[in-house]
GROMACS .gro file of C-alpha atoms in nm:
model
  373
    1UNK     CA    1  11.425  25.952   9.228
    2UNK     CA    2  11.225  25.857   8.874
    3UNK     CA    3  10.921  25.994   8.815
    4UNK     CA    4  10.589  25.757   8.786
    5UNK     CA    5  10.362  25.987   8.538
    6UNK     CA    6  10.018  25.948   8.410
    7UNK     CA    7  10.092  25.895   8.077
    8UNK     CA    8  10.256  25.617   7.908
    9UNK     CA    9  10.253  25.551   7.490
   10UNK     CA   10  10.233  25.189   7.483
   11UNK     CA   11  10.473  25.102   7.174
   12UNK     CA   12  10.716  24.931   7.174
   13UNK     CA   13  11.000  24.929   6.976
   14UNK     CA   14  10.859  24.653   6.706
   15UNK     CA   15  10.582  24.817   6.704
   16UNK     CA   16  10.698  25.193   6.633
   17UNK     CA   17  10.893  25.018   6.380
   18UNK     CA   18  10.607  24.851   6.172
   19UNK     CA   19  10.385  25.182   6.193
   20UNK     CA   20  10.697  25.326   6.016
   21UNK     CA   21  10.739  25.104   5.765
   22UNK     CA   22  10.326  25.104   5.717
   23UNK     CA   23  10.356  25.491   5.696
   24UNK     CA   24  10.568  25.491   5.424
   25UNK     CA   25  10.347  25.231   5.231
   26UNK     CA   26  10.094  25.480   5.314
   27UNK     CA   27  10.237  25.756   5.170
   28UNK     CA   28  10.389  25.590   4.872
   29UNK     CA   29  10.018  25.428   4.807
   30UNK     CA   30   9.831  25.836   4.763
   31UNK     CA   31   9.570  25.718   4.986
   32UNK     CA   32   9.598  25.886   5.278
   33UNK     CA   33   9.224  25.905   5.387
   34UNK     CA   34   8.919  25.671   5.420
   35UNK     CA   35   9.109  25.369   5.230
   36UNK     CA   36   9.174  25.016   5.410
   37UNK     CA   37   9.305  25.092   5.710
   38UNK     CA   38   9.059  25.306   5.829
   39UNK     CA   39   8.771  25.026   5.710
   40UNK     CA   40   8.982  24.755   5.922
   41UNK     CA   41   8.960  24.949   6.173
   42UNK     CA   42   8.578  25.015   6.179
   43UNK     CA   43   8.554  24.656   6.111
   44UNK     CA   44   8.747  24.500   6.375
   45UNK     CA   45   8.636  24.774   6.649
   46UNK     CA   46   8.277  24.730   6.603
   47UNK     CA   47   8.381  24.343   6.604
   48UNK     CA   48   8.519  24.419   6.929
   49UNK     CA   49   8.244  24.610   7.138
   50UNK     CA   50   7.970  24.403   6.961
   51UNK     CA   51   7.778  24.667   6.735
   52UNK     CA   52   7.722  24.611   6.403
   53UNK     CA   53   7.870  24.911   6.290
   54UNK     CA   54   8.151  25.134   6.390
   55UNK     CA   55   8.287  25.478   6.228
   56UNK     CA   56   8.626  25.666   6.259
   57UNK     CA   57   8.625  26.048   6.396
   58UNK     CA   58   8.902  26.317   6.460
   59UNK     CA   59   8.805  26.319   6.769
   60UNK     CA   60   8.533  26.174   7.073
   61UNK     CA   61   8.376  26.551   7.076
   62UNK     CA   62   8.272  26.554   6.686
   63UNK     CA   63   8.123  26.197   6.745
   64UNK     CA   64   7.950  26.247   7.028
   65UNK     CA   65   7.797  26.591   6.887
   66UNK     CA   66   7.707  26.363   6.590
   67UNK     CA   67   7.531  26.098   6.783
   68UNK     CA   68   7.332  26.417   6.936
   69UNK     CA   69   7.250  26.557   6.605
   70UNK     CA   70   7.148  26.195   6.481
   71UNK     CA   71   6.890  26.144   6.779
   72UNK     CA   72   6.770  26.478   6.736
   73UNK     CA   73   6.849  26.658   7.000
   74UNK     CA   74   6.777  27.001   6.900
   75UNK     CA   75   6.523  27.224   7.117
   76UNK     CA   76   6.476  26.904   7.344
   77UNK     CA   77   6.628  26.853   7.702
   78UNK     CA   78   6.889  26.597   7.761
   79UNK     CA   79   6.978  26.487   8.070
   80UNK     CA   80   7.385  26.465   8.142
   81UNK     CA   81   7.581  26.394   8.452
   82UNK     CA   82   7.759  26.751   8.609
   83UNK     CA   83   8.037  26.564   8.671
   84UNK     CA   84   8.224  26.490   8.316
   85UNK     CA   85   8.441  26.630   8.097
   86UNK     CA   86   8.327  26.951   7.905
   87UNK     CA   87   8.253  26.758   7.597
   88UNK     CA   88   7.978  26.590   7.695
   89UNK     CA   89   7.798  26.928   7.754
   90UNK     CA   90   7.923  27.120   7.493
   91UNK     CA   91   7.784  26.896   7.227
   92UNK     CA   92   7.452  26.939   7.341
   93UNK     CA   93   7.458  27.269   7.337
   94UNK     CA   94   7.615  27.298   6.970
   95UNK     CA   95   7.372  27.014   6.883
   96UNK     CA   96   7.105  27.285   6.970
   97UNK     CA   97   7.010  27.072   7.300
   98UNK     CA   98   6.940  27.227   7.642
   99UNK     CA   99   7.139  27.058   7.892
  100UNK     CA  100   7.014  26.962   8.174
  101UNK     CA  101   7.260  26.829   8.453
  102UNK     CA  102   7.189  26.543   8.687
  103UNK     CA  103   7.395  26.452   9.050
  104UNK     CA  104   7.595  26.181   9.095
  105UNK     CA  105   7.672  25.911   9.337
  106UNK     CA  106   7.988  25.868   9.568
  107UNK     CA  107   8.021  25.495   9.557
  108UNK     CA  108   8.028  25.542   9.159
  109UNK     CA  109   8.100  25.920   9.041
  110UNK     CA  110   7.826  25.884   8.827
  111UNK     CA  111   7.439  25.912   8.849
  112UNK     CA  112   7.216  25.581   8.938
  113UNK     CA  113   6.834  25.516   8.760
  114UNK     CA  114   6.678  25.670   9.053
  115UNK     CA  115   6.853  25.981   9.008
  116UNK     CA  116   6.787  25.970   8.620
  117UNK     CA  117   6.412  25.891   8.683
  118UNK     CA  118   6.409  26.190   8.921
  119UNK     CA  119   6.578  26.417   8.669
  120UNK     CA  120   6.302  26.273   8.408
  121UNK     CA  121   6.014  26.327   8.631
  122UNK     CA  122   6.141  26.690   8.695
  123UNK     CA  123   6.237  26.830   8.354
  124UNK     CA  124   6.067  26.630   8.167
  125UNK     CA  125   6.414  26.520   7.922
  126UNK     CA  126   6.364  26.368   7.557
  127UNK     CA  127   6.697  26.206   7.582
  128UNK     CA  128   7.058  26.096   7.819
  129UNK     CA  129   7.386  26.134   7.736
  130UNK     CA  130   7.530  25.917   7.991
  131UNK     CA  131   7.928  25.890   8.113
  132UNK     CA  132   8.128  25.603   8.176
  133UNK     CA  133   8.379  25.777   8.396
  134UNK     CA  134   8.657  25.644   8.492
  135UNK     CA  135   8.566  25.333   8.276
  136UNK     CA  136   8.317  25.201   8.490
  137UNK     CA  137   7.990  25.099   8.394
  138UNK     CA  138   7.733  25.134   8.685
  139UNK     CA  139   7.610  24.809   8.755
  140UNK     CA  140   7.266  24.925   8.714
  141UNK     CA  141   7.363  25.043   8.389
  142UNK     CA  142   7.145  24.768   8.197
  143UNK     CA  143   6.841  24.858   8.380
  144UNK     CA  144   6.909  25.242   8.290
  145UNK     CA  145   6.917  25.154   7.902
  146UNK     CA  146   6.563  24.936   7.997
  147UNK     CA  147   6.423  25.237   8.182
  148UNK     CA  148   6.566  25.457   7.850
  149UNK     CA  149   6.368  25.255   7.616
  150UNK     CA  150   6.070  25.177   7.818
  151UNK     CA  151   6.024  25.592   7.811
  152UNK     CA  152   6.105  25.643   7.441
  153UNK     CA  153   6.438  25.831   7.603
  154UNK     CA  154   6.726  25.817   7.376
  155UNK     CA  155   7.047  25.707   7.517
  156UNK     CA  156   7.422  25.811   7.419
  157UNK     CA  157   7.695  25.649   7.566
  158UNK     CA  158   7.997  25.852   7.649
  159UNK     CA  159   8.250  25.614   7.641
  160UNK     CA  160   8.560  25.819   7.618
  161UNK     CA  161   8.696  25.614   7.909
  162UNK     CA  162   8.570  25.304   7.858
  163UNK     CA  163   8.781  25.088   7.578
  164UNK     CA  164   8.745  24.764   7.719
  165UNK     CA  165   8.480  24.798   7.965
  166UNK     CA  166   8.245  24.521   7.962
  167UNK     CA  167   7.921  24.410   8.231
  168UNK     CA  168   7.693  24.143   8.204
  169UNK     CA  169   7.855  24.055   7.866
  170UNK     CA  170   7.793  24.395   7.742
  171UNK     CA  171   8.084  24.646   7.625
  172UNK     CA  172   8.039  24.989   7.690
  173UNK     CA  173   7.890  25.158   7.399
  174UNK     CA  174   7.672  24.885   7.277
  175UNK     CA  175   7.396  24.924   7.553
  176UNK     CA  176   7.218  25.209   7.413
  177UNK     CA  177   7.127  25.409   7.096
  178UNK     CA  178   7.509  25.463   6.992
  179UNK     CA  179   7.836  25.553   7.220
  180UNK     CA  180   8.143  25.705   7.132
  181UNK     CA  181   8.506  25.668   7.211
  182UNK     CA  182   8.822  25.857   7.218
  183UNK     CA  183   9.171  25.769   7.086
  184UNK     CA  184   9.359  26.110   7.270
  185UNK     CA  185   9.690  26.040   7.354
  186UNK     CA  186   9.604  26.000   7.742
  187UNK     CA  187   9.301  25.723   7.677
  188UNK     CA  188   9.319  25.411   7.749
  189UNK     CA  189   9.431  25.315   7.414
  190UNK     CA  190   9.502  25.585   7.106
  191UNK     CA  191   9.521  25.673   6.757
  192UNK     CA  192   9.717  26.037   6.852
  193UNK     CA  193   9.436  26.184   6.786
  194UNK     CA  194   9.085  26.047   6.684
  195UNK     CA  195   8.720  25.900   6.794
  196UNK     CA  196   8.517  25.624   6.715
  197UNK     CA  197   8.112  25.629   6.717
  198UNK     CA  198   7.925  25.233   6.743
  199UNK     CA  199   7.597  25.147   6.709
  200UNK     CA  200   7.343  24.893   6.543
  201UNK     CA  201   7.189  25.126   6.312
  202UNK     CA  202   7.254  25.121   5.925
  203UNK     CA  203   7.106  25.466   5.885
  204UNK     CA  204   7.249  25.610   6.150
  205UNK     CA  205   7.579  25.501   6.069
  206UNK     CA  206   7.570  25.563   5.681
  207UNK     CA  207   7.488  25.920   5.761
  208UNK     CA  208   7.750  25.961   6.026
  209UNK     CA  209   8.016  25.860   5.734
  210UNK     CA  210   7.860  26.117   5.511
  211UNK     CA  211   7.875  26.411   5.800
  212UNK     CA  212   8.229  26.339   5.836
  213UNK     CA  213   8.290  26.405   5.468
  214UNK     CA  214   8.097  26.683   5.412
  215UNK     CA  215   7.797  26.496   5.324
  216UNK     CA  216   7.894  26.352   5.042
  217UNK     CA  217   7.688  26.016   5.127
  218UNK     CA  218   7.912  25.688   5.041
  219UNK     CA  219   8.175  25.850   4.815
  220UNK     CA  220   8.507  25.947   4.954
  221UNK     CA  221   8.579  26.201   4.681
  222UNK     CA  222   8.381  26.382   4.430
  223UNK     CA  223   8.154  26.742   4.393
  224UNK     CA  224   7.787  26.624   4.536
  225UNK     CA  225   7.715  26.690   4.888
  226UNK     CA  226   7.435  26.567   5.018
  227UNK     CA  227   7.417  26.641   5.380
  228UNK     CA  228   7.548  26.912   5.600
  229UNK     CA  229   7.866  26.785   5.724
  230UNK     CA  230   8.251  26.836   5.826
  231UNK     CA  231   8.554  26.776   5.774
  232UNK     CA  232   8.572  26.496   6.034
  233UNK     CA  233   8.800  26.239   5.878
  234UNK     CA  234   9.112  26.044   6.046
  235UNK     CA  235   9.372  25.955   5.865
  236UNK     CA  236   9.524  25.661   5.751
  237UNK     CA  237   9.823  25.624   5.924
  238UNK     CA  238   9.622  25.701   6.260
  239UNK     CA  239   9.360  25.431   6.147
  240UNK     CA  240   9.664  25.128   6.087
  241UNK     CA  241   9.769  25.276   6.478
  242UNK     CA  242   9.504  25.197   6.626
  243UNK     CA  243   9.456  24.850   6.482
  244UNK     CA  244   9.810  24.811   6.667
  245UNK     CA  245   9.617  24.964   6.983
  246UNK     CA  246   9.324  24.764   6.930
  247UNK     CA  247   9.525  24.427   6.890
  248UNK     CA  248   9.695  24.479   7.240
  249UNK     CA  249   9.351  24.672   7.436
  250UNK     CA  250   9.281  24.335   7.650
  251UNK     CA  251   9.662  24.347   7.719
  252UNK     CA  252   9.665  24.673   7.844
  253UNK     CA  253   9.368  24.654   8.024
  254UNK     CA  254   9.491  24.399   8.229
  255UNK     CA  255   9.806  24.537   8.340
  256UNK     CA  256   9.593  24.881   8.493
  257UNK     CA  257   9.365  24.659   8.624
  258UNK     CA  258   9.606  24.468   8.797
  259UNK     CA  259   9.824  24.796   8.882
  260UNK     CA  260   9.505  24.899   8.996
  261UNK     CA  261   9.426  24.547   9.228
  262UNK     CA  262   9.795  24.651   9.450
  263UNK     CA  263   9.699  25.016   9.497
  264UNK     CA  264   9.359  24.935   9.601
  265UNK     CA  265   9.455  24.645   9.847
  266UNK     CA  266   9.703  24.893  10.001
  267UNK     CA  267   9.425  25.153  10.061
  268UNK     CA  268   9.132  24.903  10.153
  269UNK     CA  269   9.399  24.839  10.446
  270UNK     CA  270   9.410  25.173  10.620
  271UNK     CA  271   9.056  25.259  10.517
  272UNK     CA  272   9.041  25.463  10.222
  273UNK     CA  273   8.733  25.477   9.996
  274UNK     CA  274   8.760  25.435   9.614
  275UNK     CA  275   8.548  25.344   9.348
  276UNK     CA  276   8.514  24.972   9.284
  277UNK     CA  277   8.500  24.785   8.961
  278UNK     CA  278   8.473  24.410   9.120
  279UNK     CA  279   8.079  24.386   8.969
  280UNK     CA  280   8.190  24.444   8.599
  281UNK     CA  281   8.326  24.152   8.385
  282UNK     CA  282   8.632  24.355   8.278
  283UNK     CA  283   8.714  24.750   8.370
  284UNK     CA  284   8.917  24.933   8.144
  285UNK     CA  285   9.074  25.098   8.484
  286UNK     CA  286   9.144  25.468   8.306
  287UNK     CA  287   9.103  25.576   8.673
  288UNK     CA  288   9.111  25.478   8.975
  289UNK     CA  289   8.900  25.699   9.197
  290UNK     CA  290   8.986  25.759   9.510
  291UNK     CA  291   8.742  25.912   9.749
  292UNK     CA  292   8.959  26.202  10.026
  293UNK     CA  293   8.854  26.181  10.354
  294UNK     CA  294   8.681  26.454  10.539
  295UNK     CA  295   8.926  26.752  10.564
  296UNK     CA  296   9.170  26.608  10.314
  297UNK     CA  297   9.279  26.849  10.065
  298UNK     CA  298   9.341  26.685   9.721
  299UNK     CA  299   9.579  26.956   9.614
  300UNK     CA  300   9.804  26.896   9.962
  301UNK     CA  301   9.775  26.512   9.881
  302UNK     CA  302   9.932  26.550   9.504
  303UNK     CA  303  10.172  26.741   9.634
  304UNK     CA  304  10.267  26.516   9.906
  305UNK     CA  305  10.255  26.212   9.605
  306UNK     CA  306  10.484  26.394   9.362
  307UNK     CA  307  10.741  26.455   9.674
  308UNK     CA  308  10.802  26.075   9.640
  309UNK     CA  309  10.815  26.116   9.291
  310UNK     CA  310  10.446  25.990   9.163
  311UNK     CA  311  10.242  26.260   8.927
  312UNK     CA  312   9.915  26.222   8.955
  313UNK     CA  313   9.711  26.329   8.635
  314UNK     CA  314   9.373  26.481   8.607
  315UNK     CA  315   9.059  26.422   8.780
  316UNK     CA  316   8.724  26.317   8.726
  317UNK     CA  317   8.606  26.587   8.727
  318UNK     CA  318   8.740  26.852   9.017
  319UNK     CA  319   8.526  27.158   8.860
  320UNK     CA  320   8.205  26.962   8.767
  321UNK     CA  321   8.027  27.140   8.449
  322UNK     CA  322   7.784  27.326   8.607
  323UNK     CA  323   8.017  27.546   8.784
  324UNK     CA  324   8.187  27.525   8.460
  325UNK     CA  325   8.198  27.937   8.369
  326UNK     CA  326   8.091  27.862   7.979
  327UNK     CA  327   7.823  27.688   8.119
  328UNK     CA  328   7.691  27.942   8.347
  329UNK     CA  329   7.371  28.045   8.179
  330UNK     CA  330   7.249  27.711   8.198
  331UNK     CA  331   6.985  27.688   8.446
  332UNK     CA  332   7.029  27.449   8.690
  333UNK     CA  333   6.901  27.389   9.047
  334UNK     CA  334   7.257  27.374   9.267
  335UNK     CA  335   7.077  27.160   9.576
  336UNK     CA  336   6.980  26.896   9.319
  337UNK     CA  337   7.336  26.894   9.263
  338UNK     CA  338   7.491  26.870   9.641
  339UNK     CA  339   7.661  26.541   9.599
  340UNK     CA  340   7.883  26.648   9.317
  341UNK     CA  341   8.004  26.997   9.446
  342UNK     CA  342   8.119  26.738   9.772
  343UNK     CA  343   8.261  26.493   9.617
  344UNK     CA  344   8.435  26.640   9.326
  345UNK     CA  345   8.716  26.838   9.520
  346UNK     CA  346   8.724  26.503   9.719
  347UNK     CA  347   8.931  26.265   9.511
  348UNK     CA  348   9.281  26.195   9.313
  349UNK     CA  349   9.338  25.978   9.050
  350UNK     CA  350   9.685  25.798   9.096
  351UNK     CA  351   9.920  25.714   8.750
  352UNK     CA  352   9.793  25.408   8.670
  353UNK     CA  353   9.869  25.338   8.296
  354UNK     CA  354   9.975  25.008   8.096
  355UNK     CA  355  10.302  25.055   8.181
  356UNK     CA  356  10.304  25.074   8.499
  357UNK     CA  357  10.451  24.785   8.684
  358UNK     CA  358  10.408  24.579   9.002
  359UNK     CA  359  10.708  24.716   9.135
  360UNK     CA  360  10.559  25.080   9.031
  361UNK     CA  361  10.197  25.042   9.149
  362UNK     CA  362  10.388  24.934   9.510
  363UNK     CA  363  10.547  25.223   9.528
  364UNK     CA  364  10.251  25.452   9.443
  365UNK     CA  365  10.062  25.212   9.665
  366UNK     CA  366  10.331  25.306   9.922
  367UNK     CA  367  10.364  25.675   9.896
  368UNK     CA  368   9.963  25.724   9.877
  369UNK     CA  369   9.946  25.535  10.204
  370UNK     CA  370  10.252  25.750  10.352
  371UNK     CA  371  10.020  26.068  10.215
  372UNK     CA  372   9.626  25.911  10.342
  373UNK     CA  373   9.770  25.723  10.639
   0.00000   0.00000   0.00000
């Protein structure tokens, strides 16, 4: 029996073949850092989500600690969901942030604007750091990035999930202060490694391209450093990549999406919860969540799936941050936090990818009704 796995590098054969042949013009050119590629790319992706601006990191974790660093996060309070990957924590905290985690709802794995305006009221936050998990936008979402502004609340969008995510219009990433994305092998679409931060601001931007050169302001080479900064940069050959990612994204965001559409109908059927995208224009389906029943163990229900030959990757998130041991001298107040430490045992994400096929999303349909049934 095959194996249906979580991951899938969408290449094909044509395409492998022109990254090869671009690598080599690459290499043969000396410019193997912050030369055209790597501009098209900004260009065409901040095109894409709708920002006016758009700059390549190594990776989602140095952009988003960037975008914390650039709203001033340090010594302030900054409300983030529990339930996320550590990245979105651990920036804050090297940002020189305090944390300061909020619950989440069931129907969404993700907090709502009352929760958000109770966190505010109680901890009095300077700032959000908000996660599109799974790829879904809360359809509240627009009215959180209202209720952001209307406080003087900075808002960064976590949108390591999210390529191709849009609501009301909007992509993810373009309805707050600045969001970032990752290109990590497993995403939704990659660069092998790599990240990408948007926004609207000039300044904001201009000095994230300087702290991913070691502040050395608009130059790409040279002795005078004006900023405090890293050594952030992508490279060239991942840049040209992910304009072949970027060209396809819609693509490949349809075919999880409709993957998604025969799983769900299948468990809508018998009665299983999940999280829905139906009120978002387009979902970039990284996951689909699937909410356990009472008494159902999700480790006894991935091992029942990968009996019948379907893997089922990671979760979103099964050890939610706060219980997290790094993060254990964070404060927190566990019973504003009940609805996470319930639901995050309580769910499996099934291999959905862009290569997975009708006749593949039937049979994962299949076994995960055999397993829930």
């Amino acid at each position: 029996m095959s194996q249906i796995k979580p991951f899938f590098l969408d290449l094909d054969d044509s395409e492998i073949a022109g990254i090869q042949a671009e690598m080599g013009n690459i290499l043969r050119s000396g410019q193997l850092i912050l030369a055209k590629h790597t501009e098209a790319f900004e260009a065409e992706f901040a095109s894409y989500v709708g920002t006016r601006h758009a700059v390549t990191y190594n990776t989602a974790t140095s952009a988003l600690e960037v975008l914390c660093v650039l709203k001033g996060a340090r010594g302030k309070r900054i409300a983030v969901p529990s339930n996320t990957n550590f990245a979105s924590v651990e920036v804050i905290v090297r940002a020189g942030g305090q944390p300061v985690f909020m619950d989440m709802t069931p129907e969404f794995y993700a907090p709502n604007l009352d929760l958000l305006k109770y966190t505010v009221e109680k901890h009095g936050v300077s700032g959000v750091m908000w996660v599109h998990i799974g790829g879904i936008i809360t359809p509240d979402f627009a009215e959180i990035a209202a209720y952001c502004r209307s406080r003087n609340l900075f808002l960064i969008e976590d949108c390591a999930h999210a390529h191709g995510s849009f609501l009301g219009g909007k992509s993810a990433g373009s309805f707050g202060d600045g969001g970032a994305f990752s290109f990590f092998p497993t995403k939704v679409m990659t660069t092998m490694e790599g990240g990408m931060i948007v926004t609207d601001s000039k300044e904001d931007a201009d000095l994230a391209r300087s702290f991913r050169n070691q502040g050395k302001r608009h130059a790409a080479y040279g002795g005078l450093h004006y900023d405090h900064g890293n050594s952030w940069r992508i490279s060239e050959i991942a840049a040209y990549m992910g304009l072949v990612q970027l060209a396809k994204l819609d693509r490949m965001v349809k075919t999880r999406t409709d993957a998604a559409r025969i799983v769900s109908n299948r468990l809508r059927q018998i009665g299983i919860d999940f999280c829905e995208t139906s009120h978002m224009d387009q979902a970039s389906t990284y996951k689909l969540i699937v909410r356990l029943p009472d008494g159902v163990s999700a480790d006894a229900v991935k091992k029942k799936l990968a009996e019948r030959g379907i893997i089922c990757g990671g979760g979103v998130y099964e050890v939610p941050c706060h219980l997290q041991p790094v993060f254990a001298d964070i404060p927190c107040d566990r019973a504003d936090l009940k609805t996470t430490e319930i639901w995050c045992p309580r769910q499996i994400c099934p291999p959905i990818t862009s290569g997975t096929t009708p006749a593949d999303a039937d049979r994962i349909a299949t076994a995960m009704v055999e397993a829930l049934g």
